[in-house]
């Protein structure tokens, strides 16, 4: 892999035109952290400005006539552009954590008598903490599959054969990530969902690291429940509303624990008792953040136009290039790769492990104008955000990683210099 090959890939890249649609203040920065926070689309700047001047300003409270169903409208957009979900199954609301809690509890209550929840050790901290809290408060048995040290699984991947060893008719809920936040391993959502369902349990996917980078095909894959964010490959901004997906097949069966007024059958009758409305609206708690939703709308319209299959294709090609550069430059410098080599088994990021990873990640930002992130205990994550990154940006970023590590510049960094890694 030479730089000229990266240039050739850029020249043929059907998605290359989208890069100019984002705010990029320093073209010399190699921004390889779009899996953590995507860049700002120019369209979003206009959308927010228009919302303030043409909607909130002049309409004030009368604006709610239009805004009241916005979480459903934007949910449908996320569903068709990125999730492979038909209308009426996705809501854009709250945070991934709140949505996970809501759906997990609803699922557990829908399987009365079953006392076991399954999660994996490599799952994102918020997911593990929430399941620990639910298990403790309801007196349930929480099984945490120990997939971190490589003994029972490679790159944190959960195969159906592995999951099967933990399943029984006591399991109410299994919750896993579609793409592991640290290793980048991508699970077989169709096979795992089918397996869990065959035991009569419900499967709840966290797709935060997958949405906007790979094809999810939730409807086709028989997914029951899923949550995710919009601020990573979704480019919708820090703290933008997250989303939840509940398949039409099980919407009637499920009741979320927070019975807010937006889920009430006749919301403005202000009645005495809660009565859940039919459909996905029955899963909405409260007033949506309109400004947040406008950020999601402009960013996911871009994903819809670009096409999620083309986005997935570029994520596969970009991560393949990263792996080739890892083999050539970084493996000889003491790095190891904690990501599957098969393009179908990973998402948009790869995980480079090194004993000095935390210092290297800080040094890259400080001295090399390369922005990756660090995840304890020893991973540097680097991502391709297909609408934003060029192949040359990735090539140059890897060259700078090589140069910084081979000259040991990172040794100048004191640990504990940054709070957010
Ligand atoms: C996989 C995964 N799940 C959940 C979260 C938590 O998201 P939130 O802060 O929106 O609840 C994150 C955040 O990065 C994540 O990566």
Coordinates of C-alpha atoms and ligand atoms in Angstrom, one line a residue:
X1 CA 0.0 0.0 0.0
X2 CA 1.5 3.2 -1.2
X3 CA 0.2 6.8 -0.9
X4 CA -0.6 6.8 -4.6
X5 CA -2.9 3.9 -4.1
X6 CA -4.8 5.9 -1.4
X7 CA -5.0 8.8 -3.9
X8 CA -6.4 6.4 -6.5
X9 CA -9.0 5.1 -4.1
X10 CA -10.1 8.7 -3.4
X11 CA -10.3 9.5 -7.1
X12 CA -12.8 6.6 -7.6
X13 CA -14.7 7.2 -4.3
X14 CA -18.4 7.7 -5.0
X15 CA -18.8 9.1 -1.5
X16 CA -15.8 11.5 -1.8
X17 CA -18.1 14.5 -2.6
X18 CA -19.6 14.4 0.9
X19 CA -16.4 15.5 2.6
X20 CA -16.9 19.1 1.5
X21 CA -20.3 19.0 3.2
X22 CA -18.7 19.0 6.6
X23 CA -17.0 21.7 8.6
X24 CA -13.3 20.9 8.5
X25 CA -11.3 23.8 10.1
X26 CA -7.9 22.3 9.8
X27 CA -7.4 20.2 6.6
X28 CA -4.1 18.9 8.0
X29 CA -5.8 17.1 10.8
X30 CA -6.2 13.3 10.5
X31 CA -9.5 12.9 12.3
X32 CA -9.9 9.2 12.9
X33 CA -12.4 9.4 15.7
X34 CA -15.7 9.7 13.8
X35 CA -16.8 6.5 15.7
X36 CA -16.8 8.6 18.9
X37 CA -18.0 12.0 17.6
X38 CA -18.8 12.7 14.0
X39 CA -18.0 16.0 12.3
X40 CA -20.5 18.8 11.9
X41 CA -22.4 18.9 8.6
X42 CA -22.8 22.4 7.0
X43 CA -26.5 21.5 6.5
X44 CA -26.9 21.3 10.2
X45 CA -25.7 24.8 10.8
X46 CA -28.4 26.0 8.4
X47 CA -31.0 23.7 9.8
X48 CA -30.5 25.0 13.4
X49 CA -30.4 28.6 12.3
X50 CA -33.6 28.1 10.3
X51 CA -35.3 26.4 13.2
X52 CA -34.4 29.3 15.5
X53 CA -35.4 32.1 13.1
X54 CA -38.3 30.6 11.2
X55 CA -39.9 28.2 13.7
X56 CA -39.2 28.8 17.4
X57 CA -38.9 32.6 17.1
X58 CA -42.1 33.4 15.2
X59 CA -44.2 30.4 16.1
X60 CA -43.4 30.0 19.8
X61 CA -45.9 27.6 21.4
X62 CA -48.0 27.2 18.2
X63 CA -45.0 25.4 16.8
X64 CA -45.9 22.3 18.8
X65 CA -48.7 21.7 16.3
X66 CA -45.9 20.6 13.9
X67 CA -43.3 19.4 16.4
X68 CA -45.4 17.0 18.4
X69 CA -44.7 14.0 16.2
X70 CA -41.1 14.9 15.3
X71 CA -39.5 12.0 17.3
X72 CA -41.5 9.6 15.2
X73 CA -40.8 11.3 11.9
X74 CA -37.0 11.5 12.6
X75 CA -37.2 7.9 13.9
X76 CA -38.7 6.7 10.6
X77 CA -35.8 8.5 8.8
X78 CA -33.2 6.8 10.9
X79 CA -35.0 3.5 10.4
X80 CA -35.1 3.7 6.6
X81 CA -31.7 5.3 6.0
X82 CA -29.6 3.3 8.4
X83 CA -31.5 0.5 10.2
X84 CA -33.4 -1.3 7.5
X85 CA -36.6 -0.7 9.5
X86 CA -40.0 -0.1 8.1
X87 CA -42.0 2.9 9.3
X88 CA -43.5 3.0 12.8
X89 CA -40.8 1.1 14.6
X90 CA -38.2 3.7 15.5
X91 CA -38.3 6.7 17.8
X92 CA -35.5 9.4 18.0
X93 CA -35.4 10.2 21.7
X94 CA -33.5 10.5 25.0
X95 CA -30.1 8.8 25.3
X96 CA -28.8 5.3 24.4
X97 CA -28.6 4.6 28.2
X98 CA -32.2 5.6 29.0
X99 CA -33.5 3.8 25.9
X100 CA -31.6 0.6 26.9
X101 CA -33.0 0.8 30.4
X102 CA -36.5 1.3 29.2
X103 CA -36.4 -1.6 26.7
X104 CA -34.5 -3.9 28.9
X105 CA -37.0 -3.6 31.7
X106 CA -40.0 -3.8 29.3
X107 CA -38.5 -7.0 27.9
X108 CA -37.9 -8.6 31.2
X109 CA -41.4 -7.8 32.4
X110 CA -42.7 -9.5 29.2
X111 CA -41.1 -12.8 30.2
X112 CA -42.5 -13.3 33.7
X113 CA -41.0 -16.1 35.7
X114 CA -37.7 -16.1 33.9
X115 CA -34.9 -15.0 36.2
X116 CA -31.8 -14.6 34.0
X117 CA -30.2 -11.8 32.0
X118 CA -27.1 -12.4 29.8
X119 CA -24.6 -9.7 28.8
X120 CA -20.9 -9.8 27.9
X121 CA -17.9 -8.4 29.7
X122 CA -16.7 -6.5 26.6
X123 CA -20.1 -4.7 26.4
X124 CA -20.0 -0.9 26.8
X125 CA -19.9 0.2 30.5
X126 CA -23.3 1.9 30.5
X127 CA -24.9 -1.3 29.3
X128 CA -23.2 -3.5 32.0
X129 CA -24.0 -1.0 34.7
X130 CA -27.6 -0.7 33.7
X131 CA -28.0 -4.5 33.6
X132 CA -26.3 -4.8 37.0
X133 CA -28.7 -2.3 38.4
X134 CA -31.8 -4.0 37.0
X135 CA -30.6 -7.5 38.1
X136 CA -30.0 -6.1 41.6
X137 CA -33.3 -4.3 42.0
X138 CA -35.4 -7.2 40.6
X139 CA -33.3 -10.0 42.2
X140 CA -32.4 -11.6 38.9
X141 CA -29.4 -13.7 37.9
X142 CA -26.9 -11.7 35.7
X143 CA -24.6 -13.8 33.5
X144 CA -21.7 -11.9 32.1
X145 CA -19.9 -13.8 29.4
X146 CA -16.2 -13.4 29.9
X147 CA -15.0 -12.6 26.4
X148 CA -12.2 -10.1 27.1
X149 CA -9.1 -12.1 27.5
X150 CA -9.2 -14.2 24.4
X151 CA -9.7 -17.5 26.2
X152 CA -13.2 -18.3 24.9
X153 CA -13.6 -15.9 22.0
X154 CA -11.4 -14.0 19.5
X155 CA -11.6 -10.2 19.4
X156 CA -14.6 -10.3 21.8
X157 CA -16.8 -12.0 19.1
X158 CA -19.8 -13.9 20.4
X159 CA -20.6 -16.8 18.2
X160 CA -24.0 -18.6 18.3
X161 CA -22.1 -21.7 19.6
X162 CA -20.6 -19.7 22.5
X163 CA -23.9 -18.0 23.4
X164 CA -25.8 -21.3 23.3
X165 CA -23.8 -22.6 26.2
X166 CA -25.3 -19.9 28.4
X167 CA -28.9 -20.1 27.2
X168 CA -31.8 -21.9 29.0
X169 CA -35.5 -21.5 29.4
X170 CA -34.8 -19.3 32.5
X171 CA -33.3 -16.5 30.3
X172 CA -35.6 -13.5 29.8
X173 CA -33.2 -11.2 28.0
X174 CA -29.8 -11.2 26.2
X175 CA -28.2 -7.9 25.4
X176 CA -25.1 -7.5 23.2
X177 CA -23.5 -4.8 21.0
X178 CA -23.7 -5.2 17.3
X179 CA -20.1 -3.8 16.9
X180 CA -18.0 -4.1 20.0
X181 CA -16.9 -0.6 21.2
X182 CA -13.3 -1.6 21.8
X183 CA -12.4 -4.4 19.4
X184 CA -14.7 -3.4 16.5
X185 CA -15.8 -7.0 16.1
X186 CA -19.3 -7.3 14.5
X187 CA -21.7 -9.8 15.6
X188 CA -24.0 -11.9 13.4
X189 CA -27.2 -10.3 14.5
X190 CA -29.5 -12.6 12.5
X191 CA -28.1 -15.9 13.8
X192 CA -27.8 -14.6 17.4
X193 CA -31.3 -13.1 17.4
X194 CA -32.8 -16.3 16.0
X195 CA -31.0 -18.4 18.6
X196 CA -32.1 -16.3 21.5
X197 CA -35.7 -16.3 20.2
X198 CA -35.6 -20.1 20.0
X199 CA -35.2 -20.2 23.7
X200 CA -38.3 -17.9 24.1
X201 CA -36.1 -15.0 25.3
X202 CA -35.8 -11.5 23.9
X203 CA -32.7 -10.0 22.3
X204 CA -31.8 -6.3 22.8
X205 CA -29.0 -5.0 20.5
X206 CA -26.9 -1.9 21.2
X207 CA -26.0 -0.6 17.8
X208 CA -24.3 2.6 18.9
X209 CA -21.0 1.6 17.1
X210 CA -22.7 0.2 14.1
X211 CA -25.4 2.7 13.0
X212 CA -24.3 4.7 10.0
X213 CA -21.4 2.5 9.2
X214 CA -22.8 -0.9 8.3
X215 CA -26.0 -2.4 6.9
X216 CA -28.2 -3.5 9.8
X217 CA -31.4 -4.8 8.1
X218 CA -33.3 -5.1 11.4
X219 CA -36.6 -6.1 9.8
X220 CA -35.0 -8.7 7.5
X221 CA -32.8 -10.1 10.4
X222 CA -35.8 -10.6 12.7
X223 CA -34.5 -8.1 15.3
X224 CA -36.9 -7.6 18.3
X225 CA -35.3 -4.6 20.1
X226 CA -32.4 -2.3 19.6
X227 CA -31.0 1.1 20.7
X228 CA -28.2 3.3 19.5
X229 CA -26.9 6.8 19.3
X230 CA -26.7 9.4 16.5
X231 CA -23.5 11.3 17.4
X232 CA -20.9 8.8 16.0
X233 CA -21.2 7.8 12.4
X234 CA -24.6 9.6 12.5
X235 CA -22.8 13.0 12.7
X236 CA -25.7 14.5 14.7
X237 CA -23.6 16.3 17.4
X238 CA -22.6 15.8 21.0
X239 CA -25.5 14.6 23.1
X240 CA -27.9 14.5 20.1
X241 CA -31.0 12.4 20.7
X242 CA -30.5 8.6 20.5
X243 CA -33.0 6.1 19.1
X244 CA -34.9 3.0 20.0
X245 CA -36.3 0.3 17.7
X246 CA -39.2 -2.0 18.7
X247 CA -40.3 -4.5 16.1
X248 CA -44.0 -4.1 15.2
X249 CA -44.5 -7.8 16.2
X250 CA -43.8 -7.1 19.9
X251 CA -45.0 -3.5 20.4
X252 CA -48.3 -4.5 22.0
X253 CA -46.6 -6.9 24.4
X254 CA -44.2 -4.4 25.8
X255 CA -44.7 -1.7 28.4
X256 CA -41.7 0.6 29.3
X257 CA -41.3 1.5 33.0
X258 CA -41.4 5.3 32.6
X259 CA -45.1 5.9 31.6
X260 CA -44.8 9.5 30.3
X261 CA -47.5 11.6 28.9
X262 CA -46.2 11.3 25.3
X263 CA -47.2 7.6 25.4
X264 CA -50.7 8.3 26.6
X265 CA -53.5 7.4 24.2
X266 CA -55.2 10.8 24.3
X267 CA -52.3 13.0 25.3
X268 CA -54.1 16.3 25.7
X269 CA -57.2 15.0 27.4
X270 CA -55.0 15.1 30.5
X271 CA -56.8 12.1 31.9
X272 CA -56.5 10.5 35.3
X273 CA -54.9 7.2 34.4
X274 CA -52.3 6.0 32.0
X275 CA -53.5 4.1 28.9
X276 CA -50.7 3.2 26.4
X277 CA -51.2 4.4 22.8
X278 CA -50.8 1.8 20.1
X279 CA -47.6 1.7 18.0
X280 CA -44.1 3.1 18.6
X281 CA -45.5 6.3 20.2
X282 CA -46.3 4.1 23.2
X283 CA -42.5 4.0 23.9
X284 CA -42.0 7.8 24.0
X285 CA -41.6 9.4 27.4
X286 CA -41.8 13.1 27.0
X287 CA -41.1 16.3 25.0
X288 CA -38.4 15.7 22.4
X289 CA -35.4 18.1 21.9
X290 CA -36.4 19.8 18.7
X291 CA -33.0 21.3 18.1
X292 CA -31.4 17.9 18.7
X293 CA -33.8 16.3 16.3
X294 CA -33.1 18.8 13.6
X295 CA -29.4 17.9 13.9
X296 CA -30.3 14.2 13.5
X297 CA -32.5 15.0 10.5
X298 CA -30.0 16.9 8.4
X299 CA -27.3 14.3 9.1
X300 CA -29.4 11.2 8.4
X301 CA -30.8 12.8 5.2
X302 CA -27.2 12.7 4.0
X303 CA -26.9 9.0 5.0
X304 CA -30.1 8.3 3.2
X305 CA -28.9 10.0 0.0
X306 CA -25.5 8.4 0.1
X307 CA -26.9 4.9 0.7
X308 CA -26.0 2.7 3.6
X309 CA -24.6 -0.1 1.4
X310 CA -22.1 2.2 -0.2
X311 CA -21.2 3.5 3.2
X312 CA -20.6 0.0 4.5
X313 CA -18.5 -0.7 1.4
X314 CA -16.2 2.2 2.1
X315 CA -16.0 1.3 5.8
X316 CA -14.8 -2.2 4.7
X317 CA -12.3 -0.9 2.3
X318 CA -11.0 1.8 4.7
X319 CA -10.5 -0.7 7.6
X320 CA -8.9 -3.1 5.1
X321 CA -6.4 -0.4 4.2
X322 CA -5.8 0.3 7.9
X323 CA -5.1 -3.4 8.5
X324 CA -2.6 -3.5 5.6
X325 CA -0.8 -0.4 7.0
X326 CA -0.8 -2.0 10.5
X327 CA 0.9 -5.1 9.1
X328 CA 3.5 -3.1 7.3
X329 CA 4.3 -0.4 9.8
X330 CA 2.8 -0.9 13.2
X331 CA 3.1 -4.6 13.9
X332 CA 7.0 -4.3 13.8
X333 CA 6.7 -1.5 16.4
X334 CA 5.0 -3.7 19.0
X335 CA 1.3 -3.1 18.2
X336 CA -1.1 -6.0 18.0
X337 CA -4.5 -6.0 16.2
X338 CA -7.6 -6.7 18.2
X339 CA -10.1 -6.6 15.3
X340 CA -11.3 -9.4 13.0
X341 CA -9.6 -9.4 9.6
X342 CA -12.7 -10.4 7.6
X343 CA -14.5 -7.2 6.4
X344 CA -17.9 -8.8 7.2
X345 CA -16.8 -9.3 10.8
X346 CA -16.0 -5.7 11.7
X347 CA -17.5 -2.2 11.6
X348 CA -15.9 1.1 10.8
X349 CA -13.1 1.1 13.4
X350 CA -10.1 -1.1 14.3
X351 CA -8.4 -1.5 17.6
X352 CA -4.6 -1.2 17.8
X353 CA -3.2 -2.6 21.1
X354 CA 0.1 -1.4 22.6
X355 CA 1.5 -1.4 26.2
X356 CA 1.9 2.4 26.0
X357 CA -1.4 3.0 24.2
X358 CA -2.6 5.7 26.6
X359 CA 0.5 7.8 26.1
X360 CA 0.6 7.2 22.4
X361 CA -3.0 8.3 22.0
X362 CA -2.4 11.6 23.8
X363 CA 0.9 12.2 22.0
X364 CA -0.8 11.7 18.6
X365 CA -3.2 14.5 19.4
X366 CA -0.5 16.7 20.8
X367 CA 2.4 16.3 18.4
X368 CA 1.1 14.7 15.2
X369 CA -2.3 16.2 14.6
X370 CA -3.9 12.8 14.5
X371 CA -7.1 12.2 16.5
X372 CA -7.8 8.7 17.5
X373 CA -9.1 7.7 21.0
X374 CA -7.9 5.5 23.8
X375 CA -9.9 2.8 25.5
X376 CA -8.5 1.1 28.6
X377 CA -6.6 -1.0 29.1
X378 CA -4.4 -0.9 26.0
X379 CA -6.4 0.0 22.8
X380 CA -6.1 2.9 20.4
X381 CA -9.2 3.0 18.2
X382 CA -9.0 4.4 14.7
X383 CA -12.1 4.8 12.5
X384 CA -13.1 5.6 9.0
X385 CA -16.3 7.7 8.9
X386 CA -17.2 7.0 5.3
X387 CA -18.9 10.3 4.5
X388 CA -16.1 12.3 5.9
X389 CA -12.7 10.6 5.8
X390 CA -10.6 10.4 2.6
X391 CA -8.3 7.4 2.1
X392 CA -5.3 9.7 2.0
X393 CA -6.3 11.1 5.4
X394 CA -6.1 7.5 6.8
X395 CA -2.8 6.8 5.0
X396 CA -1.2 9.9 6.4
X397 CA -2.6 9.3 9.9
X398 CA -1.0 5.8 9.9
X399 CA 2.3 7.2 8.7
X400 CA 2.2 9.7 11.5
X401 CA 1.5 7.0 14.1
X402 CA 4.4 5.0 12.7
X403 CA 6.8 8.0 12.9
X404 CA 5.6 9.1 16.4
X405 CA 6.0 5.6 17.8
X406 CA 9.3 4.8 16.1
X407 CA 10.9 8.1 17.4
X408 CA 9.4 7.3 20.9
X409 CA 8.0 10.9 21.1
X410 CA 5.1 9.6 23.3
X411 CA 7.6 9.0 26.2
X412 CA 7.3 12.8 26.9
X413 CA 3.7 12.3 27.9
X414 CA 2.8 12.0 31.6
X415 CA -0.1 9.7 32.3
X416 CA -3.3 11.2 33.7
X417 CA -3.0 14.4 31.6
X418 CA -6.5 14.1 30.1
X419 CA -9.8 13.3 31.7
X420 CA -11.7 12.3 28.5
X421 CA -9.9 9.7 26.5
Ligands
LIG1 C1 -21.9 1.1 22.6 C2 -22.4 2.3 23.4 N1 -23.5 2.1 24.1 C3 -24.0 3.2 24.9 C4 -23.3 4.4 24.9 C5 -23.8 5.4 25.8 O1 -24.5 6.4 25.1 P1 -25.3 7.6 25.9 O2 -24.3 8.4 26.6 O3 -26.0 8.3 24.7 O4 -26.3 7.0 26.8 C6 -22.1 4.5 24.2 C7 -21.4 5.8 24.2 O5 -20.4 6.0 23.6 C8 -21.7 3.5 23.4 O6 -20.6 3.6 22.6

